[in-house]
Amino acid sequence: MKYIIKICCIALFSITAVQAQKTEIDSSLVVTGDKEVINEVQKTDTIKAFTRFKADGVAAVIGDYLILETDIVKMREDVKNQGMDANEISNCQLAGRLMENKLYAHHAVQDSTINVSEDEINNMIDQQMDRMVQQIGSMEKLLEFYRKENERDLKAELFVFNKERTLSDRMQSKIVSEIEVTPEEVRQFFDRIPEDERPQFGDEVEISQLIIEPNVPQEEEQKVVDQLTEMRNDIVENGASFATKAVLYSQDATSTKGGQMTITRKDPLDKDFKQIAFSLQEGEVSKPFKSSFGYHIIQLDKVRGQKLDIRHIIIMPKVTEETIKIAREKLDTIRTSIVNNKISFDEAARRYSDEEETRGDGGKLINPKTGDTRFELTDIDPLIYEKVNSLEEGEVSLILIDQTRTGSKFFKIITVNKKYKAHIADYSQDYTKIKELALREKQIKAIEKWQKAKIGDTYVKVGDEYKDCAFSGNWLKQ
């Protein structure tokens, strides 16, 4: 199955190349040996003259980027950490993947249409570190894991990784951004695959769901507003510490840092939250307001260009046992009507479901990987896998309990609209998937063409140890 294998190889490159940079050191043109500049004839790429440096342990130089021997070692460790057999991947392959990534990043820097600001990267780092601290337990443990003495050094390393990765991603995206495939190209792609090499797709299902959320009583919401108002008054009128109150009362991960956050207008945050934050003056504390996650107060600490340093407190009103009971009974009544054929699942979801994203389409779920309505059973949430697997087409599940990202419980029922047994790819039945494979092949060819052209006009120096490698690209310029 050479077509599928080729695509899988590219996917492997994308994953390992990105993962390999997680512990990458500064790859700007630094001198790692005796720092003696060699005054040789300068090579010239499409942009500017390039000065060569004497550097020990350098596997390759691609434009303005170095690949060190340690980068190869770290990449191999990352391959192992991903559960793959690192012994099946040679140093030549690892070096080749790193060289491709540096090539993208180098030319992204030269491309005036690709912009990556320091604020954007720093904000990315702040979010990453918040998640990592949450996962590992504390900043001290995180610094120990990365073998860094302080937070500043860790941020410096993450800055290099994130900026290079972002540049590389955007360059690749630009290369393939305007590539499309026509139905005829999809047909030709499928016809070129020998029948005995056509891919096999696993069991798939199309699913719909109907969600009922317990209502939060008005008195519970008012309790939260009153609590936040009291906190704000204590801070504004009595000089109480916002950070201390955030540690004691805020109900999200930022509470361990006194509610501290750094945000920009581009961050994927609740729109009301951003609107309030950007309306404040330095030192001002907002009045309590509601977002899609709960009730907040915000204090603006400092304005830094397009970034805000803020602190916030979030408290989520609680549902009561009574409203939970009412929600479950409501869904049970709806389910009974569906089972007794008094209303279709589609119509019930449109009329009653509390999930805005799916309600307008009768509760149908869209697979985020493919953009269509079909899910491979192996991709389904393990919590509902057994329920889905045991349902027949048109059958409705019993009431299931789930929860939101903030831990709020809700109830749902699901139905299987259609089941697809494991089968060899069929053009009509699997058109969406075949189209995706055809598009990937066309994108791969475009990237290969771009690489060939850019390798030819970019300064490239491959270390002696890698000159006998059978690279897919003409890195040796023979």
Coordinates of C-alpha atoms in Angstrom, one line a residue:
M1 CA 0.0 0.0 0.0
K2 CA 2.6 2.5 -1.1
Y3 CA 0.2 5.4 -1.2
I4 CA -0.9 4.9 2.4
I5 CA 2.6 4.1 3.6
K6 CA 4.0 7.3 2.1
I7 CA 1.3 9.4 3.9
C8 CA 2.0 7.7 7.2
C9 CA 5.7 8.4 6.8
I10 CA 5.0 12.1 6.4
A11 CA 2.7 12.1 9.4
L12 CA 5.5 10.4 11.4
F13 CA 7.9 13.2 10.4
S14 CA 5.5 15.9 11.5
I15 CA 5.0 14.3 14.9
T16 CA 8.6 13.5 15.6
A17 CA 10.0 16.7 14.2
V18 CA 7.8 18.7 16.5
Q19 CA 8.3 16.5 19.5
A20 CA 12.0 16.5 19.1
Q21 CA 12.2 20.2 19.7
K22 CA 10.6 20.1 23.1
T23 CA 14.0 20.0 24.8
E24 CA 15.9 21.8 22.0
I25 CA 18.5 24.4 22.9
D26 CA 19.0 27.7 21.2
S27 CA 19.6 27.0 17.5
S28 CA 20.7 30.5 16.5
L29 CA 24.2 30.7 15.0
V30 CA 26.2 30.4 18.1
V31 CA 29.8 29.2 18.3
T32 CA 30.1 26.1 20.4
G33 CA 33.8 25.5 19.9
D34 CA 36.6 28.1 20.3
K35 CA 34.3 30.8 18.8
E36 CA 36.9 31.5 16.0
V37 CA 35.2 32.9 12.9
I38 CA 36.6 31.3 9.8
N39 CA 37.2 33.9 7.2
E40 CA 36.2 31.9 4.1
V41 CA 34.3 32.7 1.0
Q42 CA 30.7 33.4 2.0
K43 CA 27.9 31.4 0.7
T44 CA 24.8 33.3 -0.4
D45 CA 21.2 32.1 -0.3
T46 CA 18.2 33.9 -1.8
I47 CA 18.2 36.4 1.1
K48 CA 21.6 37.4 2.4
A49 CA 25.2 36.6 2.8
F50 CA 26.0 33.9 5.3
T51 CA 29.1 33.8 7.5
R52 CA 30.3 30.3 8.4
F53 CA 31.4 29.5 11.9
K54 CA 33.7 26.8 13.4
A55 CA 31.4 24.8 15.7
D56 CA 32.1 21.4 17.4
G57 CA 29.4 18.9 17.4
V58 CA 27.4 20.4 14.6
A59 CA 25.5 17.9 12.5
A60 CA 24.3 20.4 9.9
V61 CA 23.8 24.1 9.2
I62 CA 20.6 25.1 7.4
G63 CA 20.3 28.8 6.6
D64 CA 20.4 30.6 9.9
Y65 CA 20.0 27.4 12.0
L66 CA 22.3 24.8 13.5
I67 CA 21.5 21.2 14.1
L68 CA 23.7 19.9 16.9
E69 CA 24.6 16.3 17.6
T70 CA 22.7 16.7 20.9
D71 CA 19.6 17.5 18.9
I72 CA 19.8 14.1 17.2
V73 CA 20.2 12.4 20.6
K74 CA 17.2 14.3 22.1
M75 CA 15.1 13.5 19.1
R76 CA 15.8 9.8 19.5
E77 CA 14.8 10.0 23.1
D78 CA 11.5 11.7 22.1
V79 CA 10.9 8.9 19.6
K80 CA 11.3 6.4 22.5
N81 CA 9.0 8.5 24.7
Q82 CA 6.3 8.3 22.0
G83 CA 6.4 4.5 22.3
M84 CA 8.0 3.9 19.0
D85 CA 11.0 1.6 18.3
A86 CA 13.9 4.1 18.0
N87 CA 16.1 1.3 16.7
E88 CA 14.1 1.3 13.5
I89 CA 14.9 4.9 12.8
S90 CA 18.5 5.8 11.8
N91 CA 20.4 9.0 12.7
C92 CA 20.3 9.9 9.1
Q93 CA 16.5 9.9 9.1
L94 CA 16.4 11.9 12.3
A95 CA 18.9 14.4 10.9
G96 CA 16.9 14.7 7.6
R97 CA 13.7 15.5 9.5
L98 CA 15.4 18.1 11.6
M99 CA 16.9 19.7 8.5
E100 CA 13.5 19.9 6.8
N101 CA 12.1 21.6 9.9
K102 CA 15.0 24.1 10.0
L103 CA 14.5 24.8 6.3
Y104 CA 10.8 25.8 6.9
A105 CA 11.7 28.0 9.8
H106 CA 14.6 29.7 8.0
H107 CA 12.4 30.7 5.0
A108 CA 9.5 31.7 7.2
V109 CA 11.7 34.3 8.8
Q110 CA 12.5 35.6 5.3
D111 CA 8.8 35.7 4.3
S112 CA 7.2 39.1 5.0
T113 CA 3.7 37.5 5.0
I114 CA 4.6 35.3 8.0
N115 CA 4.6 37.1 11.3
V116 CA 5.4 35.6 14.6
S117 CA 5.6 38.2 17.4
E118 CA 7.4 37.9 20.7
D119 CA 4.1 38.6 22.5
E120 CA 2.4 35.7 20.8
I121 CA 5.2 33.3 21.7
N122 CA 5.4 34.5 25.3
N123 CA 1.7 34.1 25.7
M124 CA 2.0 30.6 24.3
I125 CA 4.7 29.9 26.8
D126 CA 2.6 31.2 29.7
Q127 CA -0.2 28.9 28.7
Q128 CA 2.2 25.9 28.3
M129 CA 3.8 26.4 31.7
D130 CA 0.4 26.7 33.4
R131 CA -0.6 23.4 31.9
M132 CA 2.7 21.7 32.8
V133 CA 2.6 23.0 36.3
Q134 CA -0.9 21.7 36.7
Q135 CA 0.2 18.3 35.4
I136 CA 3.4 17.9 37.3
G137 CA 2.3 19.5 40.5
S138 CA 4.6 22.6 41.1
M139 CA 7.0 24.9 39.4
E140 CA 9.8 23.4 41.4
K141 CA 9.1 19.9 40.0
L142 CA 8.8 21.4 36.5
L143 CA 12.2 23.0 36.8
E144 CA 13.7 19.8 38.1
F145 CA 12.2 17.9 35.2
Y146 CA 13.7 20.2 32.7
R147 CA 17.0 20.5 34.7
K148 CA 16.7 24.3 34.9
E149 CA 17.8 26.5 37.8
N150 CA 15.0 29.0 37.4
E151 CA 11.8 29.9 35.6
R152 CA 13.6 32.4 33.4
D153 CA 15.9 29.8 31.9
L154 CA 13.0 27.5 31.2
K155 CA 11.1 30.2 29.5
A156 CA 14.2 31.0 27.3
E157 CA 14.4 27.4 26.2
L158 CA 10.7 27.2 25.5
F159 CA 10.8 30.5 23.6
V160 CA 13.3 29.0 21.1
F161 CA 11.3 25.8 20.7
N162 CA 7.9 27.6 20.3
K163 CA 9.1 30.3 17.9
E164 CA 10.9 27.8 15.6
R165 CA 7.9 25.4 15.7
T166 CA 5.5 28.2 14.9
L167 CA 7.6 29.5 12.0
S168 CA 7.9 26.0 10.6
D169 CA 4.2 25.2 10.9
R170 CA 3.2 28.5 9.3
M171 CA 5.6 28.0 6.4
Q172 CA 4.2 24.5 5.8
S173 CA 0.7 25.8 6.0
K174 CA 1.4 28.5 3.5
I175 CA 2.9 26.0 1.0
V176 CA -0.3 23.9 1.0
S177 CA -2.9 26.6 1.8
E178 CA -4.3 27.0 -1.7
I179 CA -4.1 23.4 -2.7
E180 CA -7.4 21.7 -3.4
V181 CA -8.5 18.5 -5.2
T182 CA -11.3 18.2 -7.7
P183 CA -13.6 15.2 -7.8
E184 CA -11.8 14.0 -10.9
E185 CA -8.5 14.1 -9.1
V186 CA -10.0 12.1 -6.3
R187 CA -11.3 9.5 -8.8
Q188 CA -7.9 9.3 -10.5
F189 CA -6.1 8.9 -7.1
F190 CA -8.4 6.1 -6.1
D191 CA -8.1 4.3 -9.5
R192 CA -4.3 4.4 -9.3
I193 CA -4.4 2.3 -6.1
P194 CA -4.3 -1.4 -7.0
E195 CA -7.3 -3.3 -5.6
D196 CA -5.2 -5.5 -3.4
E197 CA -3.5 -2.4 -1.9
R198 CA -6.6 -0.3 -1.1
P199 CA -6.8 0.7 2.6
Q200 CA -9.2 -1.0 5.0
F201 CA -11.3 1.1 7.2
G202 CA -12.4 -0.1 10.6
D203 CA -15.9 -0.2 12.1
E204 CA -17.6 3.2 12.0
V205 CA -20.7 4.8 13.4
E206 CA -22.7 8.0 12.9
I207 CA -24.0 9.3 16.3
S208 CA -26.4 11.9 17.6
Q209 CA -26.8 13.1 21.2
L210 CA -29.3 15.0 23.2
I211 CA -28.1 16.9 26.3
I212 CA -30.1 18.3 29.2
E213 CA -28.2 20.4 31.8
P214 CA -29.5 21.0 35.3
N215 CA -30.5 24.6 35.8
V216 CA -28.7 26.8 38.3
P217 CA -31.3 28.3 40.7
Q218 CA -31.4 32.1 40.6
E219 CA -30.7 32.2 44.4
E220 CA -27.5 30.3 43.9
E221 CA -26.3 32.7 41.2
Q222 CA -27.1 35.6 43.5
K223 CA -25.1 34.1 46.3
V224 CA -22.0 34.0 44.0
V225 CA -22.5 37.6 42.9
D226 CA -22.9 38.7 46.5
Q227 CA -19.7 36.8 47.5
L228 CA -17.7 38.4 44.7
T229 CA -19.1 41.8 45.4
E230 CA -18.0 41.5 49.1
M231 CA -14.5 40.4 47.9
R232 CA -14.3 43.3 45.5
N233 CA -15.3 45.8 48.2
D234 CA -12.7 44.4 50.6
I235 CA -10.0 44.8 48.0
V236 CA -11.0 48.2 46.8
E237 CA -12.0 49.8 50.1
N238 CA -9.8 48.0 52.6
G239 CA -6.8 47.2 50.5
A240 CA -7.2 43.4 50.9
S241 CA -5.0 41.3 48.7
F242 CA -6.6 40.1 45.4
A243 CA -4.0 37.4 45.1
T244 CA -4.8 36.0 48.5
K245 CA -8.5 35.8 47.8
A246 CA -7.8 34.1 44.5
V247 CA -5.8 31.4 46.2
L248 CA -8.5 30.9 48.8
Y249 CA -11.7 31.1 46.7
S250 CA -11.0 30.9 42.9
Q251 CA -12.2 27.7 41.3
D252 CA -9.7 27.2 38.4
A253 CA -6.0 26.3 38.0
T254 CA -4.8 29.9 38.2
S255 CA -5.7 30.0 41.9
T256 CA -2.3 28.6 42.8
K257 CA -0.7 31.7 41.3
G258 CA -3.0 34.1 42.9
G259 CA -5.3 34.2 39.8
Q260 CA -2.5 35.6 37.7
M261 CA -2.8 35.5 33.9
T262 CA -1.3 37.2 30.9
I263 CA -3.7 37.6 28.0
T264 CA -4.0 39.1 24.5
R265 CA -7.1 39.9 22.4
K266 CA -6.3 36.9 20.2
D267 CA -6.4 34.3 23.0
P268 CA -9.2 31.8 22.8
L269 CA -11.0 33.1 25.9
D270 CA -14.6 33.8 26.6
K271 CA -15.5 37.0 24.7
D272 CA -17.2 38.7 27.7
F273 CA -14.1 37.9 29.8
K274 CA -11.8 39.6 27.3
Q275 CA -14.1 42.6 26.8
I276 CA -14.2 43.3 30.6
A277 CA -10.4 42.8 31.0
F278 CA -9.5 45.2 28.1
S279 CA -11.9 47.8 29.4
L280 CA -10.1 48.2 32.8
Q281 CA -7.5 50.8 33.8
E282 CA -4.3 49.7 35.6
G283 CA -5.1 48.8 39.2
E284 CA -8.9 48.8 38.6
V285 CA -11.0 45.8 39.8
S286 CA -14.1 44.9 37.8
K287 CA -17.6 44.4 39.2
P288 CA -18.8 40.8 39.2
F289 CA -19.8 39.6 35.7
K290 CA -20.9 36.4 34.1
S291 CA -19.0 34.3 31.4
S292 CA -19.8 31.0 29.9
F293 CA -17.8 29.3 32.7
G294 CA -19.1 31.2 35.8
Y295 CA -18.9 34.5 37.6
H296 CA -15.7 36.6 37.8
I297 CA -14.0 39.6 39.1
I298 CA -10.8 40.8 37.3
Q299 CA -8.0 43.1 38.5
L300 CA -5.7 44.7 35.8
D301 CA -2.2 44.7 37.1
K302 CA -0.2 46.0 34.1
V303 CA -0.6 46.9 30.4
R304 CA 2.4 45.6 28.3
G305 CA 1.8 46.6 24.7
Q306 CA -0.9 44.2 23.4
K307 CA -0.7 42.1 26.5
L308 CA -2.4 42.5 29.9
D309 CA -1.2 41.1 33.2
I310 CA -4.3 40.4 35.2
R311 CA -5.5 38.5 38.2
H312 CA -9.0 37.0 38.3
I313 CA -11.3 35.0 40.6
I314 CA -13.9 32.7 39.2
I315 CA -16.7 31.1 41.2
M316 CA -19.2 28.7 39.6
P317 CA -22.8 28.6 41.0
K318 CA -23.8 25.2 42.1
V319 CA -26.8 23.3 40.9
T320 CA -29.0 21.7 43.6
E321 CA -30.2 18.2 44.1
E322 CA -33.6 19.4 43.1
T323 CA -32.5 20.8 39.8
I324 CA -30.5 17.7 39.1
K325 CA -33.5 15.6 39.7
I326 CA -35.7 17.8 37.5
A327 CA -33.1 17.6 34.6
R328 CA -33.0 13.8 34.8
E329 CA -36.7 13.5 34.8
K330 CA -37.1 15.8 31.9
L331 CA -34.6 13.8 29.8
D332 CA -36.3 10.5 30.9
T333 CA -39.6 11.9 29.6
I334 CA -38.0 12.9 26.3
R335 CA -36.4 9.5 25.9
T336 CA -39.7 7.7 26.5
S337 CA -41.4 9.8 23.8
I338 CA -38.6 8.9 21.3
V339 CA -38.7 5.2 22.2
N340 CA -42.5 5.2 21.8
N341 CA -42.2 6.9 18.4
K342 CA -44.1 10.0 19.5
I343 CA -41.2 12.2 18.3
S344 CA -38.0 11.5 16.3
F345 CA -34.6 11.8 17.9
D346 CA -33.7 14.4 15.4
E347 CA -36.8 16.6 16.2
A348 CA -36.4 16.1 20.0
A349 CA -32.7 17.2 19.8
R350 CA -33.7 20.3 17.8
R351 CA -36.4 21.2 20.3
Y352 CA -35.0 20.3 23.7
S353 CA -31.2 19.8 23.6
D354 CA -29.1 22.2 25.6
E355 CA -26.1 21.7 23.4
E356 CA -26.0 24.7 21.0
E357 CA -23.3 23.2 18.7
T358 CA -25.4 20.2 17.7
R359 CA -29.0 21.2 18.4
G360 CA -29.5 22.8 15.0
D361 CA -28.5 19.6 13.2
G362 CA -30.6 17.3 15.3
G363 CA -27.8 16.4 17.7
K364 CA -25.5 14.9 15.0
L365 CA -21.8 14.8 16.1
I366 CA -19.1 15.9 13.7
N367 CA -15.7 14.1 13.8
P368 CA -13.1 16.9 14.3
K369 CA -10.5 14.7 12.6
T370 CA -12.3 14.3 9.3
G371 CA -15.0 17.0 9.3
D372 CA -17.7 14.4 8.5
T373 CA -20.2 12.6 10.7
R374 CA -18.5 9.2 10.8
F375 CA -16.4 8.0 13.7
E376 CA -14.2 4.9 13.9
L377 CA -15.2 3.0 17.0
T378 CA -11.6 3.3 18.3
D379 CA -11.9 7.1 18.2
I380 CA -14.9 7.3 20.4
D381 CA -14.7 8.4 24.0
P382 CA -14.0 5.3 26.1
L383 CA -16.7 6.4 28.5
I384 CA -19.4 5.8 25.9
Y385 CA -17.7 3.2 23.7
E386 CA -19.5 0.2 25.2
K387 CA -22.8 2.0 25.0
V388 CA -22.3 2.9 21.3
N389 CA -20.9 -0.5 20.4
S390 CA -23.9 -2.3 21.9
L391 CA -26.6 -0.1 20.2
E392 CA -28.3 -1.1 17.0
E393 CA -29.1 1.5 14.4
G394 CA -31.9 3.7 15.6
E395 CA -31.7 2.4 19.2
V396 CA -31.6 5.0 22.0
S397 CA -29.2 4.6 24.9
L398 CA -30.2 4.8 28.6
I399 CA -29.5 8.1 30.3
L400 CA -25.8 8.8 30.7
I401 CA -24.0 11.2 33.1
D402 CA -21.2 13.4 31.7
Q403 CA -19.5 16.6 32.8
T404 CA -18.2 19.8 31.3
R405 CA -14.6 21.0 31.5
T406 CA -15.5 22.9 34.7
G407 CA -16.8 19.7 36.3
S408 CA -20.6 20.6 36.0
K409 CA -22.6 17.4 35.5
F410 CA -25.2 17.0 32.8
F411 CA -27.3 14.2 31.3
K412 CA -27.5 12.9 27.8
I413 CA -28.9 10.2 25.6
I414 CA -27.3 9.0 22.4
T415 CA -28.4 7.1 19.3
V416 CA -26.6 5.4 16.5
N417 CA -27.9 6.7 13.2
K418 CA -25.9 4.3 11.0
K419 CA -23.2 1.6 11.4
Y420 CA -20.5 0.8 8.9
K421 CA -18.8 -2.5 9.2
A422 CA -15.0 -2.8 8.6
H423 CA -14.4 -2.9 4.8
I424 CA -12.0 -2.3 2.0
A425 CA -12.2 1.3 0.8
D426 CA -15.1 2.0 -1.5
Y427 CA -15.1 5.1 -3.7
S428 CA -18.8 6.0 -3.1
Q429 CA -19.1 5.0 0.5
D430 CA -15.7 6.5 1.6
Y431 CA -15.5 9.5 -0.7
T432 CA -14.6 11.9 2.1
K433 CA -11.8 9.8 3.4
I434 CA -10.4 9.1 -0.1
K435 CA -10.6 12.8 -0.9
E436 CA -8.5 13.5 2.3
L437 CA -5.9 11.0 1.2
A438 CA -5.8 12.5 -2.3
L439 CA -5.4 16.0 -0.9
R440 CA -2.5 14.8 1.3
E441 CA -0.7 13.2 -1.6
K442 CA -1.1 16.5 -3.6
Q443 CA 0.1 18.5 -0.6
I444 CA 3.1 16.2 -0.1
K445 CA 4.1 16.7 -3.8
A446 CA 3.9 20.5 -3.3
I447 CA 6.1 20.3 -0.3
E448 CA 8.6 18.1 -2.0
K449 CA 8.7 20.6 -4.9
W450 CA 9.1 23.5 -2.5
Q451 CA 11.9 21.7 -0.6
K452 CA 13.8 20.9 -3.8
A453 CA 13.8 24.5 -4.9
K454 CA 14.7 25.9 -1.5
I455 CA 17.4 23.5 -0.7
G456 CA 19.1 24.6 -4.0
D457 CA 19.2 28.3 -3.0
T458 CA 19.7 28.0 0.7
Y459 CA 23.1 27.7 2.5
V460 CA 23.4 24.1 3.6
K461 CA 26.4 22.5 5.3
V462 CA 26.1 18.8 6.3
G463 CA 28.6 17.4 8.8
D464 CA 31.0 14.7 7.7
E465 CA 29.2 12.0 9.7
Y466 CA 26.1 12.5 7.7
K467 CA 27.5 12.9 4.2
D468 CA 27.0 9.2 3.4
C469 CA 23.3 9.4 4.3
A470 CA 20.7 8.6 1.6
F471 CA 18.5 11.7 2.3
S472 CA 15.2 12.1 0.5
G473 CA 16.2 15.7 -0.4
N474 CA 19.4 16.8 -2.1
W475 CA 20.9 18.2 1.0
L476 CA 24.4 17.3 -0.2
K477 CA 23.8 19.3 -3.5
Q478 CA 25.5 16.7 -5.6

